[in-house]
Short mmCIF file of C-alpha atoms and ligand atoms in Angstrom, two decimals:
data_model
loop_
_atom_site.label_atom_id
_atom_site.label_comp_id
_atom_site.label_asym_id
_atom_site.label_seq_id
_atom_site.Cartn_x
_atom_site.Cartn_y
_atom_site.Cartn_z
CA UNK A 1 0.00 0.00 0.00
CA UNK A 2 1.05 3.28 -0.79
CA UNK A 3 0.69 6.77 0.88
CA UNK A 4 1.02 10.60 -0.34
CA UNK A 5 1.68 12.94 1.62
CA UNK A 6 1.23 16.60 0.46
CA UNK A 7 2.74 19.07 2.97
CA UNK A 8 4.06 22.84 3.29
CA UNK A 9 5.88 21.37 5.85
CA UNK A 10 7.75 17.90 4.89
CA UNK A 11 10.45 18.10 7.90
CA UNK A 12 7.33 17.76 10.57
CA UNK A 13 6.83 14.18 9.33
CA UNK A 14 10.36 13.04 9.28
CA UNK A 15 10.66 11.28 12.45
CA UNK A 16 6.89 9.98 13.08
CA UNK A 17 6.95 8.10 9.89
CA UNK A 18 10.75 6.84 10.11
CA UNK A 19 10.09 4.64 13.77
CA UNK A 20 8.79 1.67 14.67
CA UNK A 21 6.00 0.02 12.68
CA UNK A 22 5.88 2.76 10.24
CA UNK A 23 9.72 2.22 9.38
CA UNK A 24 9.90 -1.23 9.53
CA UNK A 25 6.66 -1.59 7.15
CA UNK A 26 8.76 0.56 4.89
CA UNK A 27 11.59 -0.92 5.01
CA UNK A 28 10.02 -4.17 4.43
CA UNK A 29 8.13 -2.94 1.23
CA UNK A 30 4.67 -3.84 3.61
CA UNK A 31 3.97 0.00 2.88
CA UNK A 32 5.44 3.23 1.20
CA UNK A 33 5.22 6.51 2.31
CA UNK A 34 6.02 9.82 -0.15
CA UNK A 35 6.26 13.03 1.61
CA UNK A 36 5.90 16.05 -0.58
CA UNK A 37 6.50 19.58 -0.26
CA UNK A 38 3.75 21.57 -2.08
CA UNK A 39 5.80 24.54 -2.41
CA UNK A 40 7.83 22.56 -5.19
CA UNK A 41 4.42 23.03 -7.28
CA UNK A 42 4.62 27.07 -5.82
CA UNK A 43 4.54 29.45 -9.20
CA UNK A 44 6.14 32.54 -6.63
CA UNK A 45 9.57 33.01 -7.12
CA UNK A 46 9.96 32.99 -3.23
CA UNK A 47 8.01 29.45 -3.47
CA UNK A 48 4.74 31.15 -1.53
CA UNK A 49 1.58 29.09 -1.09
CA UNK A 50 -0.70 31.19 0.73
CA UNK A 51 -2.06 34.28 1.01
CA UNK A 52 -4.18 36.82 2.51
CA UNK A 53 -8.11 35.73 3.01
CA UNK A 54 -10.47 37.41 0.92
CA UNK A 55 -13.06 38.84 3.50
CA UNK A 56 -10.11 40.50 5.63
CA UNK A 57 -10.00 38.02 7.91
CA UNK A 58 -6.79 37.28 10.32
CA UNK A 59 -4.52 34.42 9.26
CA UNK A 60 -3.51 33.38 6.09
CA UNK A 61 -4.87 31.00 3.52
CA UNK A 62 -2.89 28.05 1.23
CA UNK A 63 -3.56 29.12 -2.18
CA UNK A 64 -5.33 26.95 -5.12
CA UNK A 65 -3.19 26.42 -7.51
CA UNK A 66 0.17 24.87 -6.13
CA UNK A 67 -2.11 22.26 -4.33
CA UNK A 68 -4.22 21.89 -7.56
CA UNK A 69 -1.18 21.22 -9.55
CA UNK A 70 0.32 18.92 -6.90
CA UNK A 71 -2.93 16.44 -6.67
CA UNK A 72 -2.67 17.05 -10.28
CA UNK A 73 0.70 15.80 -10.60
CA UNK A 74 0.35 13.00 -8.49
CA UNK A 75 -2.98 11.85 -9.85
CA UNK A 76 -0.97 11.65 -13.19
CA UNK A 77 1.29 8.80 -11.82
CA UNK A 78 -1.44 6.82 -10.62
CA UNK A 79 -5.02 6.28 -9.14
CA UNK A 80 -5.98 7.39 -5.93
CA UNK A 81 -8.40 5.36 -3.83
CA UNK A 82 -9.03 8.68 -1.51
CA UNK A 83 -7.78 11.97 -2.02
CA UNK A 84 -8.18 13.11 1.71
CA UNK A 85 -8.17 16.63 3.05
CA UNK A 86 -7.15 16.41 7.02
CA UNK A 87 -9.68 18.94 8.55
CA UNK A 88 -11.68 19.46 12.13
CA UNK A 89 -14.91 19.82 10.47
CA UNK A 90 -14.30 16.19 8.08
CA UNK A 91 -15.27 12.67 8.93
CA UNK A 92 -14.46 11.42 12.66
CA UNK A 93 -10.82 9.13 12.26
CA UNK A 94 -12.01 5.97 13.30
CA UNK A 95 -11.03 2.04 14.09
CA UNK A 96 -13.17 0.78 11.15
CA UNK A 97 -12.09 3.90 9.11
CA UNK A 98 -8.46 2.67 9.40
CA UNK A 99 -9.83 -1.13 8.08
CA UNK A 100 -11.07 0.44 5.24
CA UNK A 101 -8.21 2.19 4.39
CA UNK A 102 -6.07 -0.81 5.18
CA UNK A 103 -7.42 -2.50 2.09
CA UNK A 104 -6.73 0.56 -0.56
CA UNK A 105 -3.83 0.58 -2.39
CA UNK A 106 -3.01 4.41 -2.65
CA UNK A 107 -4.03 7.10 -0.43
CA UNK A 108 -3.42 10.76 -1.23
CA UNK A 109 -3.27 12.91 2.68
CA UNK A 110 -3.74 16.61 1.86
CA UNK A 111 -2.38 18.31 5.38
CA UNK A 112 -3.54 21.73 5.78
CA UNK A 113 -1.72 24.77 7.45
CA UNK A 114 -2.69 28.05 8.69
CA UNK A 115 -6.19 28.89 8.57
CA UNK A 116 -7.15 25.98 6.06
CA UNK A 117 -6.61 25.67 2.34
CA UNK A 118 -8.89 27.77 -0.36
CA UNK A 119 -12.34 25.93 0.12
CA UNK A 120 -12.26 25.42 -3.77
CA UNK A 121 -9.57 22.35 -3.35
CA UNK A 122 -12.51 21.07 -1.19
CA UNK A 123 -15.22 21.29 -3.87
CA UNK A 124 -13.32 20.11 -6.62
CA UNK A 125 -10.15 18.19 -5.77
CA UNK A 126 -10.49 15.89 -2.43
CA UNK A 127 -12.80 13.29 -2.43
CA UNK A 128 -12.75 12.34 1.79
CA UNK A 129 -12.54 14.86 4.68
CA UNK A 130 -10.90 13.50 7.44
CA UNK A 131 -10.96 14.69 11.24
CA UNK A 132 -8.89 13.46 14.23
CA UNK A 133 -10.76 15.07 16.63
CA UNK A 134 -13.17 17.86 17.91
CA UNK A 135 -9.82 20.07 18.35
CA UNK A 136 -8.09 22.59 16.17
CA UNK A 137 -4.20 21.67 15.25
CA UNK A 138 -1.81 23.57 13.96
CA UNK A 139 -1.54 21.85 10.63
CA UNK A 140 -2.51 18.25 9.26
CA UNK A 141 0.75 17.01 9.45
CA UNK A 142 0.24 15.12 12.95
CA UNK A 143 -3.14 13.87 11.66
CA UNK A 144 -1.39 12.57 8.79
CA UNK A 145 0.96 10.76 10.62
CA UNK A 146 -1.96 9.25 12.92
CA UNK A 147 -3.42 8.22 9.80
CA UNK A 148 -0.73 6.44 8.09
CA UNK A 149 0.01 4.56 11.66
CA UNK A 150 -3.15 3.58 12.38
CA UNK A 151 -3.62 2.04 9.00
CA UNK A 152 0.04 0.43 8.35
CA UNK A 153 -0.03 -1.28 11.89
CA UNK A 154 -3.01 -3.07 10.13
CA UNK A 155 -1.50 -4.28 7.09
CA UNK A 156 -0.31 -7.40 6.91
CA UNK A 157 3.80 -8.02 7.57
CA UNK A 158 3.48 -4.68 9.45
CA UNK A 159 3.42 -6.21 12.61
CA UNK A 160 5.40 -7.99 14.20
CA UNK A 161 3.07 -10.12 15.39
CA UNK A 162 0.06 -10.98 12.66
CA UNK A 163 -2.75 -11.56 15.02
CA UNK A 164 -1.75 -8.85 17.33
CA UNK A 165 -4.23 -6.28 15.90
CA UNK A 166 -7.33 -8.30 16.10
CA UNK A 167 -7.43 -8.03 20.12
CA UNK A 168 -6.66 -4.42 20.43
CA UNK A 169 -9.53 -2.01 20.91
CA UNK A 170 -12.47 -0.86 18.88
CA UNK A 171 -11.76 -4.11 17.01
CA UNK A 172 -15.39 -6.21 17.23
CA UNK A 173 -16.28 -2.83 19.30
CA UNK A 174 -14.64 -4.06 22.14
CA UNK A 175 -11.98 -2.25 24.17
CA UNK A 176 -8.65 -4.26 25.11
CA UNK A 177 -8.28 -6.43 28.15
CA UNK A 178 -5.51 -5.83 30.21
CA UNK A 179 -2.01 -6.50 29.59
CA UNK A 180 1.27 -7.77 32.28
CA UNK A 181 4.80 -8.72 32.22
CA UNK A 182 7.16 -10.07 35.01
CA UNK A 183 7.39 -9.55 37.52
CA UNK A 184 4.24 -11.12 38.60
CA UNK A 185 4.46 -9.46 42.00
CA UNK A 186 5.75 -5.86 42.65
CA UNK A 187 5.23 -3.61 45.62
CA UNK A 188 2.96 -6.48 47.09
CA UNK A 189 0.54 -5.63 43.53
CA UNK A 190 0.04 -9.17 41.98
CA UNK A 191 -0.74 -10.42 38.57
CA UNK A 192 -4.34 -12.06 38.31
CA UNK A 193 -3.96 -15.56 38.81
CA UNK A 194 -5.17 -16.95 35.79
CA UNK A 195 -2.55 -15.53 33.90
CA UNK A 196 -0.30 -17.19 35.34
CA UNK A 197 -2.50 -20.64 35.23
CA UNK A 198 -1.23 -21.71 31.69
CA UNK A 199 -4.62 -22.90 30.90
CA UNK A 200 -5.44 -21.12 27.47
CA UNK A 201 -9.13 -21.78 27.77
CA UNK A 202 -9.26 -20.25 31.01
CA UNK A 203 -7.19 -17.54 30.02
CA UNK A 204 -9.37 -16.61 26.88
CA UNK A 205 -12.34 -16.71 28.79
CA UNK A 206 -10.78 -14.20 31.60
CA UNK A 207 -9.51 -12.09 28.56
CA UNK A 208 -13.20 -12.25 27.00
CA UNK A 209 -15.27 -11.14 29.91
CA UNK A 210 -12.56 -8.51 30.85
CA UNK A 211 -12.74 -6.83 27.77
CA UNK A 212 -16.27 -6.67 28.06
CA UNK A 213 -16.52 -5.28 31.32
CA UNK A 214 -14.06 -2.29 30.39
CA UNK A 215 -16.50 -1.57 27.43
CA UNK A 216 -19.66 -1.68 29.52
CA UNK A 217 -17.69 0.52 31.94
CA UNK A 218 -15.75 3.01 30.32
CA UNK A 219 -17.87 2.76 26.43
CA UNK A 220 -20.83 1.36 26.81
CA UNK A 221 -22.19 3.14 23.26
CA UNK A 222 -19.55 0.40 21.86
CA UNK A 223 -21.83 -2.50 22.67
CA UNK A 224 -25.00 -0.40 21.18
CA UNK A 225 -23.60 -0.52 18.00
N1 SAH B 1 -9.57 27.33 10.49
C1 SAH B 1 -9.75 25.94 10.47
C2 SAH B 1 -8.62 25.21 11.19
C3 SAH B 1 -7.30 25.37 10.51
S1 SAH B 1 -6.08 24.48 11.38
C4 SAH B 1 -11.04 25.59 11.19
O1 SAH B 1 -11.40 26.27 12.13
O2 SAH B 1 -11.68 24.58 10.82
C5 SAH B 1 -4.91 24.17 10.11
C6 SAH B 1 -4.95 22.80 9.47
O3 SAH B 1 -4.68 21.82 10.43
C7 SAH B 1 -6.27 22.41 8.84
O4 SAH B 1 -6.38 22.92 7.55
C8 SAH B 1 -6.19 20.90 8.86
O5 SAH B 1 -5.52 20.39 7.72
C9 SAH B 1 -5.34 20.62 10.09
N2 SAH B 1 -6.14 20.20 11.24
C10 SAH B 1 -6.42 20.94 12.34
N3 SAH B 1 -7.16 20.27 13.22
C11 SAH B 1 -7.38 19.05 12.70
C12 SAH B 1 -8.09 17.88 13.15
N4 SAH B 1 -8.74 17.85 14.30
N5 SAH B 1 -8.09 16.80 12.34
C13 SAH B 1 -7.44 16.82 11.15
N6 SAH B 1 -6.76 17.88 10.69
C14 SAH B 1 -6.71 18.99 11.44
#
C-alpha cells in the first residue's frame, strides 16, 4: 500500500513516519510513504503558497493552484483510492475507518496549514474529509501521521506479530483487556492468577469477559452498535 503525503511542511513528518512500525513496514516494502513539499508546485519566485483571506479576515490561507497542480501531478502517476483533506470539520478518524483504508492501495493525505486551504480544493479536488478530533491543530501534518500509523499497523507483515491487531480495541467494538509482564508481583501488587495458570481456555475466557466489562464501563455506546 502506498501513501502521499502533500505538505508545506515535509520536515514535521520526518521522524513519526521513520520509527517503529511505520519504518519497519517501509523498510520491508509492507507500505510506502512519499512526503511532498507543495511549495515545489509554488509558481512565486519565493516558493509562496498562501495568502491573505479574501473577507479581511486574520490568518492566512494556502492558495489553489500549487495544491491543484500537486494532486494534479500525483494523480498523473497513478489512481488514488481517496484523495483526503485532514480537517476538524471532516469525517471522525475511526477504528473501522483505518480497516477500510487498510485494504486501498493508494491514499493521497492533503495536510492543511494556517487557517485551512482555499475551500475550492474542497469542492473540486479531495474526495474524503478526514478529522482526528473535535480540536483545532496547527496543521494536518500530525493527523497525517496518525493516519498512516493507524492504517500500516493493520496491514499485513506490518506487525510484528500478525494476530496482534485483532485483540486491540475498537476491534469487534470491544476495548482491550488488560495487559502484564514479570514480575508477577511488585510492591505487594500481583498479577491475576489466571494468567499465570497456563490454561489457554481459562485464560481466553478471563480475557473475553474482561474486555467486556471495560467496554460496559468506560464505552458502553460500543456494545450499542
Ligand atoms: N480554520 C480551520 C482550522 C485550521 S487548522 C477551522 O477552524 O476549521 C490548520 C490545518 O490543520 C487544517 O487545515 C487541517 O488540515 C489541520 N487540522 C487541524 N485540526 C485538525 C483535526 N482535528 N483533524 C485533522 N486535521 C486537522
Amino acid at each position: 500500500m502506498r501513501f502521499d503525503i502533500l505538505t508545506v511542511l515535509p520536515d514535521l513528518l520526518d521522524s513519526p513516519l521513520n520509527h517503529s512500525i511505520i519504518k519497519r513496514a517501509r523498510d520491508n516494502g509492507v507500505a510506502e510513504v512519499h512526503v511532498h513539499d507543495i511549495r515545489d508546485w509554488s509558481v512565486d519566485k519565493h516558493r509562496k503558497v498562501d495568502d491573505y483571506p479574501f473577507g479581511g479576515d486574520a490568518g492566512m490561507v494556502m492558495q489553489v493552484q500549487p495544491v491543484h497542480d500537486a494532486i494534479r501531478f500525483l494523480c498523473s502517476q497513478r489512481h488514488y483510492d481517496e484523495i483526503i483533506y485532514t480537517s476538524p470539520d471532516g469525517e471522525r478518524f475511526s477504528q473501522k475507518m483505518a480497516n477500510a483504508f487498510s485494504l486501498k492501495e493508494n491514499i493521497l493525505l492533503l495536510c492543511g496549514h494556517y487557517k485551512g486551504v482555499d475551500h475550492r480544493v474542497r469542492e473540486h479536488l479531495v474526495t474524503r474529509e478526514v478529522s482526528i478530533g473535535d480540536y483545532v491543530l496547527t496543521g494536518g501534518e500530525l493527523a497525517a501521521c496518525v493516519i498512516c500509523d493507524a492504517v500500516i499497523r493493520l496491514l499485513p507483515g506490518g506487525m510484528g506479530d500478525e494476530t496482534s491487531a485483532l485483540t486491540d480495541s475498537f476491534q469487534d467494538n470491544l476495548l482491550a483487556p488488560p495487559v502484564y509482564t514479570r514480575p508477577s508481583e511488585f510492591n505487594g501488587w500481583r498479577v491475576p492468577d489466571v494468567l499465570l495458570s497456563g490454561n489457554h481456555a481459562l485464560i481466553t475466557e478471563w480475557q473475553e469477559r474482561e474486555a467486556y466489562e471495560r467496554t460496559r464501563r468506560l464505552r458502553p455506546e460500543l456494545l450499542d452498535e
